[in-house]
Coordinates of N, CA and C in Angstrom, one line a residue:
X215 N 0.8 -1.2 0.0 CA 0.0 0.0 0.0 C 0.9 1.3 0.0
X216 N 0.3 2.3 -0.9 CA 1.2 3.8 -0.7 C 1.3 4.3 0.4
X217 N 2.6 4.9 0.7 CA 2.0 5.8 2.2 C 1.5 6.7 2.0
X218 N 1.2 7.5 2.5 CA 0.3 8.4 2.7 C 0.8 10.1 3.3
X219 N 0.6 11.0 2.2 CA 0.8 12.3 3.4 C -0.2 13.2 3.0
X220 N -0.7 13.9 4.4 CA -2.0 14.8 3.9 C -0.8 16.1 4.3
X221 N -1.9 16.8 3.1 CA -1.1 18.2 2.8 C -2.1 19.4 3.1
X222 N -1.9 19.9 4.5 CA -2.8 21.1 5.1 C -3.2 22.3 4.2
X223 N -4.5 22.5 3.8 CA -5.1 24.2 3.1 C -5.3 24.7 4.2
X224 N -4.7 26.0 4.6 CA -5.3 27.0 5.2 C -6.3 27.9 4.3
X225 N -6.6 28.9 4.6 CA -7.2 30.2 4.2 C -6.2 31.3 4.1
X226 N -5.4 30.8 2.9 CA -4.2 32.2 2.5 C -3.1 30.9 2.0
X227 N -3.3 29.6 2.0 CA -2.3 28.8 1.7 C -2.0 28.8 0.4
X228 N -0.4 29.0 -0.2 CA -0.4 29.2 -1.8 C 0.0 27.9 -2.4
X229 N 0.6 27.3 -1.4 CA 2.0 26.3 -2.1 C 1.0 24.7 -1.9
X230 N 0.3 24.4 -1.3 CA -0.4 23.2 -1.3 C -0.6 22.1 -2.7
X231 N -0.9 22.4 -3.9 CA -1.0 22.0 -4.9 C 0.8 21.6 -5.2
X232 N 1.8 22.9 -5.2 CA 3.2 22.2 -5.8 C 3.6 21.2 -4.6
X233 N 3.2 20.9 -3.2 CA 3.7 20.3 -2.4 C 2.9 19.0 -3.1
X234 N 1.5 19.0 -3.1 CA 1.1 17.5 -3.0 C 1.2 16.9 -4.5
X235 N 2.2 17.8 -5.4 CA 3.2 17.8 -6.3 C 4.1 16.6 -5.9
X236 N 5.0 17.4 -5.3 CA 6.2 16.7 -5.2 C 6.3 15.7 -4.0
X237 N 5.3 15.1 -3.4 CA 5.0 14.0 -3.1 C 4.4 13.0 -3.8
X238 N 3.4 13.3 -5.0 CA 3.2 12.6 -5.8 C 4.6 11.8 -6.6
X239 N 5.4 12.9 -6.9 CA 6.6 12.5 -7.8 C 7.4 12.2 -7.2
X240 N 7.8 11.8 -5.8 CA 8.6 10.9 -4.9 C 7.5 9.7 -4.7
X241 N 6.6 9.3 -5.2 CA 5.9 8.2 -5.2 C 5.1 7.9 -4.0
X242 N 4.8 9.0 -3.3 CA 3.9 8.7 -2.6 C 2.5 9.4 -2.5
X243 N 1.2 9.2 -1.7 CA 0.1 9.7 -2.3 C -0.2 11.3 -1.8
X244 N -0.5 11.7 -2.1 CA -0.9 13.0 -1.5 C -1.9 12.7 -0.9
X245 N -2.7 13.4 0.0 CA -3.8 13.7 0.7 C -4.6 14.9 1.3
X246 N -5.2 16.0 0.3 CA -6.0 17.0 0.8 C -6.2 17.1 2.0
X247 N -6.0 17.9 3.3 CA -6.6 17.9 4.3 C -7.2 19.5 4.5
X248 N -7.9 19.9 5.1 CA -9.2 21.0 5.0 C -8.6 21.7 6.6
X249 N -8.3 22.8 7.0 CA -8.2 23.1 8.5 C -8.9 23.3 8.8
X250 N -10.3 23.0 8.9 CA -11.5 22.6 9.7 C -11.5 21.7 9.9
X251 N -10.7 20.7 9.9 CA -11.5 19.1 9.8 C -10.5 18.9 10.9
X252 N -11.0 17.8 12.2 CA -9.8 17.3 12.6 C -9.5 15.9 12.0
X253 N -10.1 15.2 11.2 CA -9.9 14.1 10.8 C -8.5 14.5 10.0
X254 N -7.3 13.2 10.0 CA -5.9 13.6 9.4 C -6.4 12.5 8.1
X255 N -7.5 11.5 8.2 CA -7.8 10.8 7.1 C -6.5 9.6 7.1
X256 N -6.1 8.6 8.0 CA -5.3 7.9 8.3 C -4.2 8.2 7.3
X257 N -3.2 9.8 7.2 CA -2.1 9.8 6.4 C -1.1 9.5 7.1
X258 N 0.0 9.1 6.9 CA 1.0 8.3 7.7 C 2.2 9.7 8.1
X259 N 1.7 10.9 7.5 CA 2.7 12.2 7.7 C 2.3 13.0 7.3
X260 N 2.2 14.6 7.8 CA 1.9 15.7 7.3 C 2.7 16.6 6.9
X261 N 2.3 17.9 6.1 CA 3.4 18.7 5.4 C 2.3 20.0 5.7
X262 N 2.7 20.9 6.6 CA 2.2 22.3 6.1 C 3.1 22.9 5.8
X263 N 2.3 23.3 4.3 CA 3.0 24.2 3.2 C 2.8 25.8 3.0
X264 N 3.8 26.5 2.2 CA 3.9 27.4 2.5 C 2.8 28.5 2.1
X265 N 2.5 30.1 2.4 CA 1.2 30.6 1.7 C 1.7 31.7 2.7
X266 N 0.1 32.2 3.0 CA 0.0 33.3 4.4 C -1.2 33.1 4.5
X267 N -1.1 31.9 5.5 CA -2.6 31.7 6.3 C -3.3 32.9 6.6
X268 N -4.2 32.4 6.7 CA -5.2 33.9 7.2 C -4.3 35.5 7.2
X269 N -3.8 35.4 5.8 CA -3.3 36.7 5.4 C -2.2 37.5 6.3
X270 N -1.7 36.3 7.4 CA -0.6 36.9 8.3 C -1.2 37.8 9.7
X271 N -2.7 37.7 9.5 CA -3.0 38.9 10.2 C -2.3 38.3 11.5
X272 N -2.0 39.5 12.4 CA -2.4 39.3 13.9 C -0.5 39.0 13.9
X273 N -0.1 37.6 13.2 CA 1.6 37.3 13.8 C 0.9 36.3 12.4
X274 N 2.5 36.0 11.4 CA 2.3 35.0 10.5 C 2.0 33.3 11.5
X275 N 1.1 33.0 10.9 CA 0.5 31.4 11.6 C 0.1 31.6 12.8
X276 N -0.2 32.6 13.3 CA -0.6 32.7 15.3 C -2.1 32.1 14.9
X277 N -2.9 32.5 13.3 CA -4.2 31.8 13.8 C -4.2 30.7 13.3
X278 N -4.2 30.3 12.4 CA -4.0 28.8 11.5 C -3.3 27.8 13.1
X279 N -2.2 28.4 14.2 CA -2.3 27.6 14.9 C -3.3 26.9 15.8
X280 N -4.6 28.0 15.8 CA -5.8 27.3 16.7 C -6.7 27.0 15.3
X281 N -6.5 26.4 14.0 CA -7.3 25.5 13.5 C -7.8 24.6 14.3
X282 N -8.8 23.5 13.5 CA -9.4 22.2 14.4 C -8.1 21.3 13.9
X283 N -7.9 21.2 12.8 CA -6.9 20.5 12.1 C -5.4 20.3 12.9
X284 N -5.2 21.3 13.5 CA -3.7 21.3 14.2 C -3.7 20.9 15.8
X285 N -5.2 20.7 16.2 CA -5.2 20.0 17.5 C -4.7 18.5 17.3
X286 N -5.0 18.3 16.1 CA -4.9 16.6 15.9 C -3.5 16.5 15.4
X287 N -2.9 17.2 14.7 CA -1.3 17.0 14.4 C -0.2 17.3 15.1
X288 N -1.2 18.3 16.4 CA -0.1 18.2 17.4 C -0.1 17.1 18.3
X289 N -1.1 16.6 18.2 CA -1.2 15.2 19.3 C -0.5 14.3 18.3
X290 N -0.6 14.1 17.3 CA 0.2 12.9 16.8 C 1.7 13.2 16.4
X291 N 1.9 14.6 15.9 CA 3.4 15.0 16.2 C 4.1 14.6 17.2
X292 N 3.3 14.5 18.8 CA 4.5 14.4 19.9 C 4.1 12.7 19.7
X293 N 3.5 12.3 19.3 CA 3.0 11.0 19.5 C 4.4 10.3 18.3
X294 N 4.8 10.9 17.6 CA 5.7 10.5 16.8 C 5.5 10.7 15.1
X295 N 4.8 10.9 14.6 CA 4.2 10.9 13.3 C 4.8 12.0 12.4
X296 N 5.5 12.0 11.4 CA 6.5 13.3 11.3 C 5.5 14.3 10.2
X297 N 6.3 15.3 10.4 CA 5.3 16.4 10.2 C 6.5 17.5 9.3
X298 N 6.4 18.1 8.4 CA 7.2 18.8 7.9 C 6.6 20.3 7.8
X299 N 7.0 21.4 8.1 CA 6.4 22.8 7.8 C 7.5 24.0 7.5
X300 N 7.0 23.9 6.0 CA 7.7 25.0 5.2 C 7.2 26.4 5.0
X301 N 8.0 27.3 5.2 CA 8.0 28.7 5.5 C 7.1 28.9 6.4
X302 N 5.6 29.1 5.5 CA 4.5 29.6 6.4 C 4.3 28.5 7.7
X303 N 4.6 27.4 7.2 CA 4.3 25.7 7.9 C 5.4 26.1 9.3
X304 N 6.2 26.3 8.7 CA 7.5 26.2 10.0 C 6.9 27.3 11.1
X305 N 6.2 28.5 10.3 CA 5.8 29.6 11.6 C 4.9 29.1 12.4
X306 N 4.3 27.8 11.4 CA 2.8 27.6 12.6 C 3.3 26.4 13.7
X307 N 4.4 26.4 12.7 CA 4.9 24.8 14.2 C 5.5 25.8 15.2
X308 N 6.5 26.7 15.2 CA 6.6 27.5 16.2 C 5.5 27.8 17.1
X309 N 4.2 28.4 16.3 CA 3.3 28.9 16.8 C 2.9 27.6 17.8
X310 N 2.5 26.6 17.2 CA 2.2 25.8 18.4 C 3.5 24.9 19.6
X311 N 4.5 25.4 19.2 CA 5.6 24.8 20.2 C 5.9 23.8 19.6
X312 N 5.8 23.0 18.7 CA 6.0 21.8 18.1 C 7.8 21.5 17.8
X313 N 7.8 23.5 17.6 CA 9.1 23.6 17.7 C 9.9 24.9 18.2
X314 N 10.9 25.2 18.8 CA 10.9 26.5 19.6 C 11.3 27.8 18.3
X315 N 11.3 28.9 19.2 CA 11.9 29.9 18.6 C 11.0 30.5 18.1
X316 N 10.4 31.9 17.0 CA 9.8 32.7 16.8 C 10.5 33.0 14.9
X317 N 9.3 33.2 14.2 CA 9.9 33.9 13.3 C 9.4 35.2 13.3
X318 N 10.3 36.3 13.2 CA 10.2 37.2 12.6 C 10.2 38.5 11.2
X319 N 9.9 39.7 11.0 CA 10.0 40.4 9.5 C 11.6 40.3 9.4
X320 N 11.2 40.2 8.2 CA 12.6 40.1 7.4 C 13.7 41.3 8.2
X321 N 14.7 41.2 8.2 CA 15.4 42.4 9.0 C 15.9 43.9 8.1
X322 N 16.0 43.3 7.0 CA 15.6 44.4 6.1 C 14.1 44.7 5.5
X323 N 13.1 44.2 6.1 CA 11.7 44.7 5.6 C 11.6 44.9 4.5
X324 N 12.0 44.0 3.9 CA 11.4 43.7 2.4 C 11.1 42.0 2.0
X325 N 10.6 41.7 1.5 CA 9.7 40.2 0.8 C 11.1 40.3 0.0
X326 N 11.6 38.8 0.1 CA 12.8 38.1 -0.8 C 12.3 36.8 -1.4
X327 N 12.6 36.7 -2.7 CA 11.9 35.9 -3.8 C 13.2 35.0 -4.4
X328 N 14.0 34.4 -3.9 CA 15.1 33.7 -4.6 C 15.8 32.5 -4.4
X329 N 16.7 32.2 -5.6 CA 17.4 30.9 -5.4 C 17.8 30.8 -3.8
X330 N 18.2 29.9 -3.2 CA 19.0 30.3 -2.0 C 19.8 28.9 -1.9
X331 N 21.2 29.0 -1.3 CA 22.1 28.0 -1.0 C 22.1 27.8 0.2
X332 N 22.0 26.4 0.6 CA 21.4 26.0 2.1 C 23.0 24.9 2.6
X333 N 23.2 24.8 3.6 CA 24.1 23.7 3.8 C 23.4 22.7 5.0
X334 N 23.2 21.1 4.3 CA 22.6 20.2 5.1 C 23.2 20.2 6.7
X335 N 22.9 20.4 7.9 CA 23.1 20.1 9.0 C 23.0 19.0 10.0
X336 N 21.6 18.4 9.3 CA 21.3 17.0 10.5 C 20.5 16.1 9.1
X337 N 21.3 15.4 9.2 CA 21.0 14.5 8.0 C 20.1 13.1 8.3
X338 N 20.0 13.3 9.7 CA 19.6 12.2 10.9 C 17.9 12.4 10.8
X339 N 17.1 13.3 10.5 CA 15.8 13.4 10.6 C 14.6 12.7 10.2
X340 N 13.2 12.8 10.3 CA 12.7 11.7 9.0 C 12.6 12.4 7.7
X341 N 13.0 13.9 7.6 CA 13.0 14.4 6.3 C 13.6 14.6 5.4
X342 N 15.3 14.2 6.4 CA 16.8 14.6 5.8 C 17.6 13.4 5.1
X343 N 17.1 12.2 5.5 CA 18.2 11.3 5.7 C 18.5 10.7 4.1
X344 N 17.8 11.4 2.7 CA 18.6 11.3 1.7 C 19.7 12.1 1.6
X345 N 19.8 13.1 2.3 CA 21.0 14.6 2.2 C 22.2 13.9 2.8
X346 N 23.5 14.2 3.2 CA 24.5 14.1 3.9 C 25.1 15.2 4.5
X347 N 25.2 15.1 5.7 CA 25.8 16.4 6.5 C 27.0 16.9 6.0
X348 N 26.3 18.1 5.8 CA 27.8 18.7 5.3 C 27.2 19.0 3.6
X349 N 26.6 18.9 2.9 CA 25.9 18.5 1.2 C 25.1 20.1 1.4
X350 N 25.6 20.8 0.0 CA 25.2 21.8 -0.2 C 24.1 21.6 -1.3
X351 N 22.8 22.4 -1.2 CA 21.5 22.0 -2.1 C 21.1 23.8 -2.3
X352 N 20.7 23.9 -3.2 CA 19.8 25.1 -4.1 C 18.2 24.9 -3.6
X353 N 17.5 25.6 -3.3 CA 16.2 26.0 -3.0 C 16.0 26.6 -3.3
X354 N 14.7 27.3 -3.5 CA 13.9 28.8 -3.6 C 13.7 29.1 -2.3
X355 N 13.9 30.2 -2.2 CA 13.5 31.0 -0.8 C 12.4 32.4 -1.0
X356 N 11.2 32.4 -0.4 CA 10.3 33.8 -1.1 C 9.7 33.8 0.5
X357 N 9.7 34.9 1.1 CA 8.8 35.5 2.3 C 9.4 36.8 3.0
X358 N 8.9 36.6 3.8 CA 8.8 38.5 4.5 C 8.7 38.0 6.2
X359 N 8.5 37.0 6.3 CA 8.6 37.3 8.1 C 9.2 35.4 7.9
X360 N 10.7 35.5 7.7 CA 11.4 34.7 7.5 C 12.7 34.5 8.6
X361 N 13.1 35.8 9.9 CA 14.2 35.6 10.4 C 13.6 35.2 11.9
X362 N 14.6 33.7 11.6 CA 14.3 33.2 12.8 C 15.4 33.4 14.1
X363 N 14.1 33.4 15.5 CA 14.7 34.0 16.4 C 14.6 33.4 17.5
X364 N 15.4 32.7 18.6 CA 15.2 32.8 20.1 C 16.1 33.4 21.1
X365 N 15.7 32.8 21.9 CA 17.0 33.2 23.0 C 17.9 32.7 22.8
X366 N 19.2 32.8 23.5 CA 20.5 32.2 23.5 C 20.9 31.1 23.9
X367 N 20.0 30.5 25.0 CA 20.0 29.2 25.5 C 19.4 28.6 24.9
X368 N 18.4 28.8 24.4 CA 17.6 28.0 23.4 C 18.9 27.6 22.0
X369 N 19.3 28.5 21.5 CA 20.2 28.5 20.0 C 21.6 27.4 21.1
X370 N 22.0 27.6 22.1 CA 22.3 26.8 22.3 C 22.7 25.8 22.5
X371 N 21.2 25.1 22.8 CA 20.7 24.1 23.2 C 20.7 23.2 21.7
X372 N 19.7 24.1 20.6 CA 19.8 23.4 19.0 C 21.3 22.9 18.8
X373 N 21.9 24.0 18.8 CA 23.1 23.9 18.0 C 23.9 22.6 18.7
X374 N 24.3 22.3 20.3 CA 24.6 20.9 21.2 C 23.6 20.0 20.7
X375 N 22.8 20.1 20.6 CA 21.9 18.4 20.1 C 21.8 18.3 18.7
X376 N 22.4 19.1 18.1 CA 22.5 18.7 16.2 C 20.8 19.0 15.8
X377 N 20.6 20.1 16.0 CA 18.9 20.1 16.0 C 18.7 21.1 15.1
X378 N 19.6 22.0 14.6 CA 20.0 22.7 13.0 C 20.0 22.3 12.1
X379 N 19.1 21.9 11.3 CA 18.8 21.3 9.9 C 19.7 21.6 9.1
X380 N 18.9 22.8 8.8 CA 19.8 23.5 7.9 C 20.4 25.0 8.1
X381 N 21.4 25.5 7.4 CA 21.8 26.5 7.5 C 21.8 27.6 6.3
X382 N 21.4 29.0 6.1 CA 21.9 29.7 5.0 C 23.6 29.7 4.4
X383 N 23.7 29.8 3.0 CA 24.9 30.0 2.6 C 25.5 31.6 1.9
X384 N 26.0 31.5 1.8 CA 26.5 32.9 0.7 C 25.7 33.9 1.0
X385 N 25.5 34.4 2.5 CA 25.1 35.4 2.8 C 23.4 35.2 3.3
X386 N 22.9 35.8 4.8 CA 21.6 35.7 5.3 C 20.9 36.0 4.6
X387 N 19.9 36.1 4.0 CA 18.7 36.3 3.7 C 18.0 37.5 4.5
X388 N 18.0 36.8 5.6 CA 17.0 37.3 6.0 C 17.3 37.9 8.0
X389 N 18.4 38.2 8.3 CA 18.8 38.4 9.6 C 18.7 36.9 10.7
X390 N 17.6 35.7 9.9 CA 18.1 34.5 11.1 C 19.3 34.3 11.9
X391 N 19.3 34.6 13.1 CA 20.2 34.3 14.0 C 20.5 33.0 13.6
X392 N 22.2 33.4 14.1 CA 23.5 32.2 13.6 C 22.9 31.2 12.3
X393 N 22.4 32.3 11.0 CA 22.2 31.8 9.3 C 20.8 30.1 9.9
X394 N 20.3 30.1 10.7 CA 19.6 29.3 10.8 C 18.2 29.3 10.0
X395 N 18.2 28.6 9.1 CA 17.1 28.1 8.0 C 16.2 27.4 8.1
X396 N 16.5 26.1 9.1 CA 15.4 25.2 9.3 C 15.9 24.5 10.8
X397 N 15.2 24.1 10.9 CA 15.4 23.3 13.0 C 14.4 22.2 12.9
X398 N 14.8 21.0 13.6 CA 14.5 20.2 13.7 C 13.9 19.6 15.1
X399 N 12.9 19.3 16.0 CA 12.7 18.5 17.0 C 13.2 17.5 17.6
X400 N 13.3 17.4 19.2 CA 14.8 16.5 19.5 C 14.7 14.9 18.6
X401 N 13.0 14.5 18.8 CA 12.9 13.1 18.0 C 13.2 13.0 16.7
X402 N 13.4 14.6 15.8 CA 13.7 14.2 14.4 C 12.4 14.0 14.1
X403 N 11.3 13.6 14.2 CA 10.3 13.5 13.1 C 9.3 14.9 13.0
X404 N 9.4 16.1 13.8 CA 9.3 17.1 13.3 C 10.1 18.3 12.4
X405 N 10.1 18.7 11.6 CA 11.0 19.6 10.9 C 10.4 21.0 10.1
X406 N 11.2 21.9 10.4 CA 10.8 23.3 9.9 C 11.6 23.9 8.8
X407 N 11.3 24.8 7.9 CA 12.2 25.5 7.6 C 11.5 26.9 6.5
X408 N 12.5 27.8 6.5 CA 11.8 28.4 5.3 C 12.1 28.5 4.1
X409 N 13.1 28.1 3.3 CA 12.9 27.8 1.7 C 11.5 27.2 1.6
X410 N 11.7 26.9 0.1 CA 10.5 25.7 -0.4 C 11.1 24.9 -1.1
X411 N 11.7 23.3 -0.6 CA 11.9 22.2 -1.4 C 10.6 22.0 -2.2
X412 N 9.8 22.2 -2.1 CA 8.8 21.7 -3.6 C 8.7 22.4 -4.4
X413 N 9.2 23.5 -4.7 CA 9.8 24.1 -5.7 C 10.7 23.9 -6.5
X414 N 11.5 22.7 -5.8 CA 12.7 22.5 -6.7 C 12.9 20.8 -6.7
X415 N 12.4 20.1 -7.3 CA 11.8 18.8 -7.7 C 11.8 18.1 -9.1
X416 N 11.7 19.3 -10.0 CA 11.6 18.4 -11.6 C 12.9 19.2 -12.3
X417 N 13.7 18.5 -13.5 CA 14.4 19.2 -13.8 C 13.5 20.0 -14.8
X418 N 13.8 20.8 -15.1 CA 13.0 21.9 -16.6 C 12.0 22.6 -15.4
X419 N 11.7 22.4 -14.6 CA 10.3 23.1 -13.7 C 10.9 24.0 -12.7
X420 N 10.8 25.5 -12.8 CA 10.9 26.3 -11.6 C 12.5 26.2 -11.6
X421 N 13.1 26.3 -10.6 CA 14.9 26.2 -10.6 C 15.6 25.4 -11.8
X422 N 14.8 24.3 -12.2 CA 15.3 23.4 -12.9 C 16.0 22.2 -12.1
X423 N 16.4 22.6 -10.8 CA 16.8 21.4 -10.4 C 16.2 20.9 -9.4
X424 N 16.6 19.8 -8.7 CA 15.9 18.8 -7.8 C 16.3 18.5 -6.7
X425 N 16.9 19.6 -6.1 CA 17.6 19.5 -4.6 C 16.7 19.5 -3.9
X426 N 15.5 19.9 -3.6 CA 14.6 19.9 -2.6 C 13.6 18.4 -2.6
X427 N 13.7 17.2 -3.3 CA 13.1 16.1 -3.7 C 13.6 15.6 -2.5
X428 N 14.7 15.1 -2.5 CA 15.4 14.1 -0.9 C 14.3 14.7 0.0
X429 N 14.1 15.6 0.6 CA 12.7 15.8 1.8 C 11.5 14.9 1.8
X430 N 11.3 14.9 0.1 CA 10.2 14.0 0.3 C 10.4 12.1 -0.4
X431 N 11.5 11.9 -0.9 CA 12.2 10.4 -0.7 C 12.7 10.4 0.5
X432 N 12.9 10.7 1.4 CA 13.6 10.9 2.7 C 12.3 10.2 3.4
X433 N 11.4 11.0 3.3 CA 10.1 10.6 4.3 C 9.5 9.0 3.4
X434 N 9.8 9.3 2.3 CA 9.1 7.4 1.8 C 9.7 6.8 2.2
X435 N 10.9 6.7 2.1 CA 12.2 5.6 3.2 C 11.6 5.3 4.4
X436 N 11.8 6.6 5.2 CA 11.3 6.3 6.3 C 9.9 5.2 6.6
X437 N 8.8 5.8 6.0 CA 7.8 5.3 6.1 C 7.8 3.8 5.1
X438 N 8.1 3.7 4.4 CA 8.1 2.3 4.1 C 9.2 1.4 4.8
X439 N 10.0 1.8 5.5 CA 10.9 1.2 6.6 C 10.0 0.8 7.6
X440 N 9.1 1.6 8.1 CA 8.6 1.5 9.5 C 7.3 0.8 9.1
X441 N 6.9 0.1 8.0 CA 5.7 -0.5 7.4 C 5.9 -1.9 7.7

């Protein structure tokens, strides 16, 4: 049987369709999920994708985090069930503590729309483990409340448990304290970040190339491992 990942719509969500894209094309099934619904529809992993839920109002993802939808992914997130959230996705995992730290506006206050070079950090995750630590990959990177922030003990606490995904290359983007791009949960089956791997999936399509695919063969491995 296929595994399964449902792919969260908010209200402002843009990227939903190229995500349950590029799970299709890593061979596994997509799954529509509705954030009204708490049913997950027995998918074996979730992906919130990137957009501006409810138009950013209020803090990007502060509301999309009290969906009905996200009461049930946070129970199964700590429960173990991996969960991936890209740009807008990674604000809402913050938002619900799923994973620490805050994002904030860009530190130059402007929306950035581009290639970006990332360097793999924890290759150990359920999302990473096609990458190799240390393996540099091309993304797209587009948002405006992109620089991630905590305290100091917190940054380093990640940085002692290998819980930095990924990192920016050839210069911040976006003011993220110590170039941090994506973070990971101590179990590894939660993961954040803000590029967009499903942007960069097919050759000839969007960047043209396919650095961002391993996230989602990463997660079929996994899941057909644990089947």
């Amino acid at each position: 049987m296929t595994a399964r990942v449902g792919v969260i719509t908010f209200p402002g969500t843009l990227d939903d369709r190229d995500t349950q894209r590029a799970v299709r094309i890593a061979g596994l099934e997509p799954v529509p999920l509705w954030h009204r619904d708490k049913d997950l529809k027995q998918v074996d992993a979730v992906v919130l994708p990137g957009g501006f839920s409810y138009g950013d109002y209020l803090r990007a993802g502060a509301i999309s985090r009290f969906s009905p939808v996200m009461e049930t992914v946070i129970e199964q997130a700590r429960g173990g069930m991996p969960v991936l959230g890209i740009c807008n996705g990674f604000q809402v995992l913050t938002e619900t503590h799923l994973l620490p730290g805050a994002m904030l506006r860009n530190n130059h206050l402007h929306f950035i729309c581009r290639d970006q070079k990332l360097r793999v950090e924890n290759a150990d995750t359920a999302w990473t483990s096609d990458y190799e630590a240390g393996q540099e990959i091309s993304v797209p990177l587009k948002n405006i409340d992109g620089r991630y922030v905590a305290d100091e003990h917190t940054l380093d606490e990640l940085e002692a448990e290998g819980r930095v995904a990924f990192r920016y290359l050839d210069g911040n983007p976006n003011g993220s304290l110590r170039d941090i791009a994506g973070i990971t949960n101590a179990a590894g089956n939660v993961v954040g970040l803000m590029p967009h791997p499903e942007h960069a999936v097919e050759p000839g399509v969007g960047t043209g190339r396919t650095d961002g695919l391993g996230f989602f063969t990463s997660i079929l491995k996994r899941l057909v491992s644990a089947s």
